[in-house]
XYZ file of C-alpha atoms in Angstrom:
459
model
C 92.976 137.471 91.427
C 96.458 136.110 90.839
C 97.796 133.451 92.572
C 101.133 132.515 94.257
C 103.224 131.197 90.899
C 104.948 128.632 93.367
C 101.050 127.146 94.926
C 100.646 123.852 94.522
C 97.460 123.218 92.951
C 95.679 122.069 96.172
C 95.864 125.282 97.459
C 94.013 127.452 94.686
C 91.972 125.746 91.836
C 88.385 125.523 92.862
C 87.520 122.480 94.643
C 85.100 120.253 92.250
C 87.309 121.159 89.313
C 90.676 120.253 92.094
C 88.815 116.639 92.540
C 88.145 115.909 89.863
C 90.949 116.654 88.132
C 92.567 114.419 90.897
C 90.739 111.709 91.245
C 89.411 111.246 88.154
C 92.750 109.154 86.922
C 92.838 106.858 89.809
C 89.745 106.053 89.303
C 90.646 105.371 85.917
C 93.170 102.893 87.391
C 91.045 101.708 89.978
C 88.274 99.967 86.974
C 91.698 98.768 85.454
C 92.230 96.684 88.338
C 88.686 95.693 89.116
C 89.088 94.601 85.827
C 92.525 92.567 85.950
C 90.623 90.747 88.862
C 87.602 90.146 87.244
C 89.440 88.453 84.181
C 91.327 86.720 86.622
C 89.473 84.415 87.982
C 86.791 84.385 85.101
C 89.863 82.536 83.039
C 90.466 80.998 86.354
C 86.934 78.987 86.046
C 87.795 77.432 82.960
C 90.079 75.767 84.542
C 87.901 73.619 87.107
C 85.794 75.047 90.773
C 89.225 73.447 92.301
C 91.219 76.023 90.974
C 88.461 79.675 91.569
C 88.072 78.169 94.760
C 91.749 78.168 95.285
C 92.328 82.187 94.231
C 89.227 83.490 96.011
C 90.999 82.084 99.222
C 94.335 83.009 98.895
C 92.499 85.965 99.022
C 93.297 86.930 102.730
C 96.869 86.995 102.268
C 96.560 89.065 99.035
C 94.309 91.462 102.030
C 97.674 91.603 104.323
C 99.959 91.934 101.671
C 97.631 95.192 100.264
C 96.609 95.979 103.721
C 100.289 96.851 104.721
C 101.161 98.200 100.739
C 98.976 100.345 101.172
C 98.291 101.275 105.086
C 101.756 101.797 104.553
C 101.387 104.671 101.599
C 98.411 106.387 103.792
C 100.818 106.702 105.910
C 103.091 108.577 103.358
C 101.478 110.113 101.553
C 99.302 112.171 104.392
C 102.488 113.308 106.050
C 104.046 113.957 103.185
C 101.562 116.372 101.736
C 101.220 117.762 104.897
C 104.857 118.507 105.106
C 104.924 120.154 101.129
C 101.140 121.796 102.930
C 103.498 123.439 105.452
C 106.419 124.170 102.842
C 108.202 122.484 104.587
C 110.768 120.582 101.784
C 113.535 118.852 104.152
C 111.028 117.173 105.961
C 109.639 116.583 102.539
C 111.876 114.398 100.907
C 112.943 112.178 103.467
C 109.251 111.806 103.482
C 109.371 110.579 100.450
C 112.988 107.821 101.304
C 111.893 106.418 104.392
C 108.867 105.553 102.758
C 110.216 103.277 99.832
C 112.641 102.048 102.337
C 109.525 100.592 104.566
C 107.278 98.973 101.748
C 110.982 97.587 100.589
C 110.811 95.629 103.458
C 108.116 95.377 104.010
C 107.882 93.389 100.475
C 111.485 90.953 101.248
C 109.425 89.713 105.036
C 106.087 88.621 103.118
C 109.057 87.143 100.290
C 109.829 84.967 102.832
C 106.978 83.860 104.323
C 105.305 83.851 101.468
C 108.092 81.208 99.761
C 108.025 79.015 103.517
C 104.196 78.346 103.989
C 101.810 79.597 101.307
C 100.503 75.493 101.382
C 100.360 75.597 105.681
C 98.137 78.202 104.459
C 96.132 75.617 102.525
C 95.897 72.810 104.119
C 95.091 74.861 107.227
C 91.568 75.647 105.444
C 90.716 72.714 103.266
C 91.581 69.240 102.717
C 90.274 68.797 99.219
C 93.291 68.323 97.073
C 93.251 69.570 94.213
C 92.537 73.153 96.132
C 95.621 72.871 97.898
C 97.186 71.674 95.244
C 96.477 74.608 93.552
C 96.698 76.845 95.742
C 100.278 75.589 97.406
C 101.214 76.661 93.363
C 99.421 80.468 93.013
C 100.667 82.080 96.709
C 103.534 80.404 96.394
C 103.827 82.479 93.515
C 101.753 85.793 94.522
C 103.461 86.041 97.868
C 106.990 85.199 97.247
C 107.235 87.424 94.277
C 105.476 90.231 96.188
C 108.602 92.779 95.839
C 106.493 94.649 93.035
C 103.573 95.462 94.660
C 105.171 97.358 97.670
C 106.553 98.703 95.168
C 104.305 100.150 93.249
C 101.985 100.973 96.116
C 105.217 103.704 97.434
C 105.171 105.159 94.013
C 102.217 105.489 93.195
C 101.835 107.408 96.539
C 105.193 109.323 96.421
C 103.393 111.432 92.677
C 99.648 110.634 94.707
C 100.917 113.648 97.105
C 101.647 116.182 94.996
C 98.822 116.303 92.670
C 100.504 113.922 89.428
C 97.303 111.335 90.156
C 98.009 111.045 85.907
C 101.116 109.276 86.513
C 99.506 107.310 89.815
C 97.342 105.914 86.793
C 100.209 104.697 84.677
C 101.671 102.819 87.894
C 99.101 101.018 88.127
C 97.329 100.209 84.484
C 101.248 100.017 83.425
C 101.029 96.460 85.611
C 97.020 95.742 85.599
C 97.198 95.392 81.506
C 100.100 93.801 81.684
C 98.526 91.535 83.625
C 95.461 91.221 81.337
C 97.987 89.999 78.530
C 99.286 88.192 80.621
C 96.482 85.862 82.076
C 94.713 83.708 78.957
C 98.595 83.557 78.068
C 100.240 81.802 80.792
C 97.063 80.365 81.635
C 96.092 78.263 78.725
C 99.907 78.006 77.742
C 98.837 79.684 74.298
C 101.562 81.659 71.481
C 104.231 78.682 72.899
C 103.926 79.323 76.562
C 103.836 76.599 78.162
C 100.319 75.684 80.203
C 100.435 76.899 83.661
C 96.689 76.651 84.795
C 96.898 78.389 88.375
C 100.493 78.988 88.605
C 99.958 81.178 85.343
C 97.750 83.742 86.552
C 99.827 84.203 89.573
C 103.139 84.646 87.251
C 101.113 87.331 85.517
C 99.672 89.147 88.707
C 103.665 89.383 89.586
C 105.567 90.315 86.772
C 102.701 92.831 85.866
C 103.369 94.255 89.616
C 106.945 94.465 89.272
C 106.747 96.289 85.941
C 104.874 98.632 87.429
C 106.767 98.999 89.835
C 109.040 99.858 87.517
C 107.887 102.553 85.657
C 106.329 104.858 89.468
C 110.481 104.423 90.077
C 110.939 106.279 87.432
C 108.865 108.084 87.395
C 109.261 109.831 91.071
C 112.879 110.144 90.247
C 112.470 111.928 87.045
C 108.813 113.035 86.832
C 107.682 114.138 90.694
C 109.855 117.509 91.248
C 108.257 118.893 94.790
C 110.122 115.998 95.484
C 114.470 115.843 95.930
C 115.230 111.696 96.674
C 118.027 110.757 97.445
C 120.555 107.687 98.738
C 120.949 109.824 102.166
C 117.740 110.525 102.950
C 117.295 106.103 102.989
C 118.952 107.043 106.382
C 116.124 106.024 108.841
C 114.659 108.787 110.846
C 112.662 107.433 114.264
C 110.684 111.133 113.783
C 109.781 110.393 110.225
C 108.682 106.572 110.749
C 106.019 107.196 113.867
C 104.470 109.772 112.083
C 103.900 107.989 108.712
C 103.487 104.930 111.005
C 100.600 106.659 113.262
C 98.315 106.853 110.486
C 99.773 104.156 108.907
C 99.688 101.639 111.177
C 95.538 102.244 112.596
C 94.970 101.395 108.409
C 97.403 98.598 108.222
C 95.192 97.581 111.369
C 92.056 98.418 109.333
C 92.313 96.134 106.649
C 94.022 93.204 107.888
C 90.480 92.996 110.374
C 89.707 92.250 106.546
C 91.610 89.216 106.167
C 90.700 87.528 109.509
C 86.869 88.771 108.254
C 87.032 86.048 105.044
C 89.098 83.683 106.382
C 86.340 83.487 109.550
C 83.014 84.131 106.560
C 85.525 81.145 104.623
C 84.881 78.760 107.147
C 81.678 79.803 107.930
C 80.064 78.756 104.433
C 82.337 75.544 103.391
C 80.717 73.886 106.290
C 77.473 74.980 104.715
C 79.073 73.720 100.521
C 82.486 74.853 98.749
C 80.104 76.702 96.169
C 79.374 79.444 98.709
C 83.176 80.254 99.562
C 82.955 80.540 95.610
C 80.190 82.659 95.308
C 81.299 84.772 97.942
C 85.084 84.622 97.104
C 82.938 86.149 93.523
C 81.136 88.741 95.360
C 85.093 90.372 96.458
C 85.764 90.110 92.725
C 82.385 91.952 91.935
C 81.930 94.283 94.699
C 85.429 95.600 93.327
C 84.408 97.170 90.510
C 81.360 99.502 92.636
C 83.684 100.254 95.282
C 87.615 100.607 93.201
C 86.221 104.199 92.092
C 84.969 104.962 94.964
C 88.203 104.088 96.885
C 90.189 106.516 93.631
C 88.154 108.963 94.843
C 89.612 108.838 98.228
C 92.759 108.489 96.981
C 92.240 112.060 95.082
C 90.545 113.165 98.726
C 93.331 112.385 100.956
C 96.014 113.928 99.051
C 93.733 117.872 99.113
C 92.378 117.540 102.310
C 95.742 116.791 104.521
C 97.492 119.220 101.976
C 94.310 122.442 102.689
C 95.264 120.900 106.777
C 98.827 121.608 107.007
C 98.223 125.348 104.385
C 95.491 125.967 107.645
C 92.605 125.957 104.682
C 89.228 125.182 106.419
C 86.903 125.506 103.748
C 88.518 124.269 100.999
C 88.212 121.062 103.835
C 85.263 121.595 103.898
C 83.605 121.592 100.110
C 85.891 118.916 99.563
C 84.445 116.577 101.644
C 81.258 117.028 100.829
C 82.011 116.398 97.169
C 84.042 113.411 97.949
C 81.467 111.468 100.155
C 78.040 113.067 96.610
C 80.519 111.454 94.827
C 80.748 108.500 96.633
C 77.187 108.056 97.254
C 76.112 108.842 93.633
C 78.805 105.508 92.626
C 77.305 103.118 95.353
C 73.530 104.251 94.155
C 74.378 102.522 90.870
C 76.259 99.972 92.649
C 73.241 98.893 94.283
C 70.648 98.977 90.709
C 73.635 96.795 89.156
C 73.121 94.265 92.338
C 69.887 93.827 92.198
C 69.514 93.850 88.558
C 71.762 91.529 86.534
C 73.212 89.016 89.728
C 72.476 86.322 87.374
C 74.056 87.763 83.800
C 77.190 88.819 86.793
C 77.672 84.769 87.955
C 77.185 83.116 85.296
C 81.078 85.110 84.309
C 82.690 82.228 86.296
C 80.843 78.957 85.264
C 83.618 76.914 85.809
C 84.117 74.387 82.537
C 82.204 70.919 82.884
C 80.413 72.003 86.204
C 76.280 72.499 86.847
C 75.464 76.165 87.073
C 73.056 75.467 88.257
C 74.291 75.462 92.498
C 76.319 78.951 92.196
C 73.346 80.521 90.940
C 70.937 79.280 93.043
C 73.336 80.325 95.866
C 74.403 83.674 94.217
C 71.467 85.306 92.944
C 69.866 86.172 96.990
C 73.471 86.495 98.284
C 74.337 89.191 95.588
C 70.821 91.032 96.127
C 71.111 90.286 99.950
C 75.089 92.040 100.450
C 74.476 94.997 97.896
C 72.531 97.117 100.610
C 74.708 97.730 102.591
C 76.353 99.758 99.127
C 73.461 102.047 99.419
C 75.417 103.305 103.257
C 79.058 102.040 102.651
C 80.740 104.594 100.621
C 79.823 106.965 103.229
C 81.995 104.998 106.074
C 84.365 105.217 102.761
C 84.768 108.928 102.036
C 84.427 108.764 106.329
C 87.504 106.602 107.273
C 89.756 108.561 105.279
C 88.919 111.713 106.188
C 89.951 110.618 109.600
C 92.904 109.111 108.208
C 94.353 112.383 105.973
C 94.042 114.580 109.136
C 95.983 111.926 111.457
C 92.932 110.448 113.120
C 93.603 107.395 112.248
C 92.421 105.728 115.164
C 89.851 106.269 114.313
C 88.330 104.220 110.915
C 90.684 101.641 112.980
C 88.000 101.351 116.086
C 85.151 101.594 112.964
C 86.583 97.911 110.744
C 86.463 96.147 114.484
C 83.351 96.929 114.812
C 81.971 96.719 112.106
C 83.509 93.404 110.587
C 84.244 91.462 114.147
C 82.800 92.559 116.153
C 79.653 92.762 114.619
C 79.372 91.012 110.842
C 81.232 88.172 111.653
C 79.674 87.588 114.743
C 76.447 88.139 113.278
C 77.243 86.129 110.623
C 77.392 82.922 113.202
C 74.201 83.601 114.681
C 72.384 83.661 111.025
C 73.902 80.436 109.546
C 73.433 78.532 113.240
C 69.541 80.026 113.087
C 67.990 80.735 109.257
C 70.852 78.657 107.098
C 72.724 79.218 104.642
C 70.030 81.304 103.256
C 70.176 83.584 105.895
C 73.488 84.205 106.528
C 74.818 87.280 104.797
C 72.069 89.750 105.763
C 75.451 89.814 108.119
C 77.197 92.283 106.158
C 73.813 95.404 105.509
C 73.229 94.673 109.090
C 77.676 95.758 109.558
C 76.864 97.733 107.757
C 74.330 100.022 108.941
C 76.533 100.299 112.056
C 79.724 101.262 111.027
C 77.940 104.387 108.919
C 76.779 105.614 112.390
C 79.708 105.426 114.634
C 81.678 107.107 111.042
C 79.123 110.311 110.853
C 79.174 110.234 115.462
C 82.802 111.327 114.597
C 83.067 112.628 111.801
C 81.538 115.250 113.652
C 83.393 115.609 116.523
C 86.590 115.778 114.615
C 85.268 118.743 112.967
C 83.919 120.171 115.989
C 87.598 119.729 117.452
C 90.208 120.185 114.366
C 88.614 122.298 111.076
C 85.477 124.193 113.482
C 89.023 125.930 115.045
C 90.052 126.191 112.477
C 87.639 128.603 110.634
C 87.695 131.239 114.079
C 90.967 131.512 114.008
C 91.619 132.434 110.463
């Protein structure tokens, strides 16, 4: 049967083909991002363990920046996709411009904080001079020049919402590739460039982010015809901003909780040894290779679910969610197998020059194997939480995140550290994920009973 010529592909293309069409460019983009995360730490580790720890301890602030950028982007994506599904072009245009404005304002706030508070952030955590000096240099640049990440995320979401995920891949891939190229050059002073060490890693990162953001702005303005962006659309709209943050704010808080969790875990671990915090930092780099493809899958799924929710097509929502769950569980199962079989190989990538790697392997090998047990159910949680956001129930994702990371994970880790020491503290991760997946399945059942099944009955 012929389809309407003006119908977006998210409303008509077969679900499996559509999900892969939307998700594969984002998965590739996320893998490039994960590769940059690994390479960044790989080169920094060649300087010293203090340098590696300095970068690892910056994660809570970097995660907070990403939380605000991506959380706002989730709100933009959800509202924009629903508006397009409802054929409300005016609201879609205003959403796009108000979303860009919110991202830029957020970037300015972090710029001020980065230029004024970086050293204080490190002195609160440790009195090791090498970590403080390296860390202050790194974080001042990362946060003080953060506008690029906010601009690139905003533009990624604009093209994702209209189904142009290849452009989103180009935006993120451009920044990541530039970062990969500049990392060794600026860290070690190759090809006539000054040796900047940890500061060089930061400069490489923000340079890639800014160029990626500028590429994204160009693509959004010239290659995204379903949105008509104009300066007039920058006028703040209370309704639009409320709509963005009704989904985005819970997402921001949810991801920010990750910063609190990492900060708390670092304090628990550093009481044993600085090597334990290095292992924890390495874990976050390594797990990105497993989680990033699932996040890419989600980035492809969210606009499909939101669009078909606005277009009142419940069967397409149900089939898309089932497919996303199946793919996510498969990806995480592969990750579990890799962490069980090759933890020593992965850890050996981060051996600090001139330092004994024995402690790193002694602590790290069992840690990676234990933590990775939570991969077996994590895919269900990640997809479920994205479905909640796409359907406008971001608060449910927030509840899951709070329970998982603050109510279960941190207290459990603290108790295990007291009762069994460093060897057992890692079991807090599988314990927290088990509780989280039960909550996710309960909430998902309730959302479908309330939102999707009634939609089917009225058709």
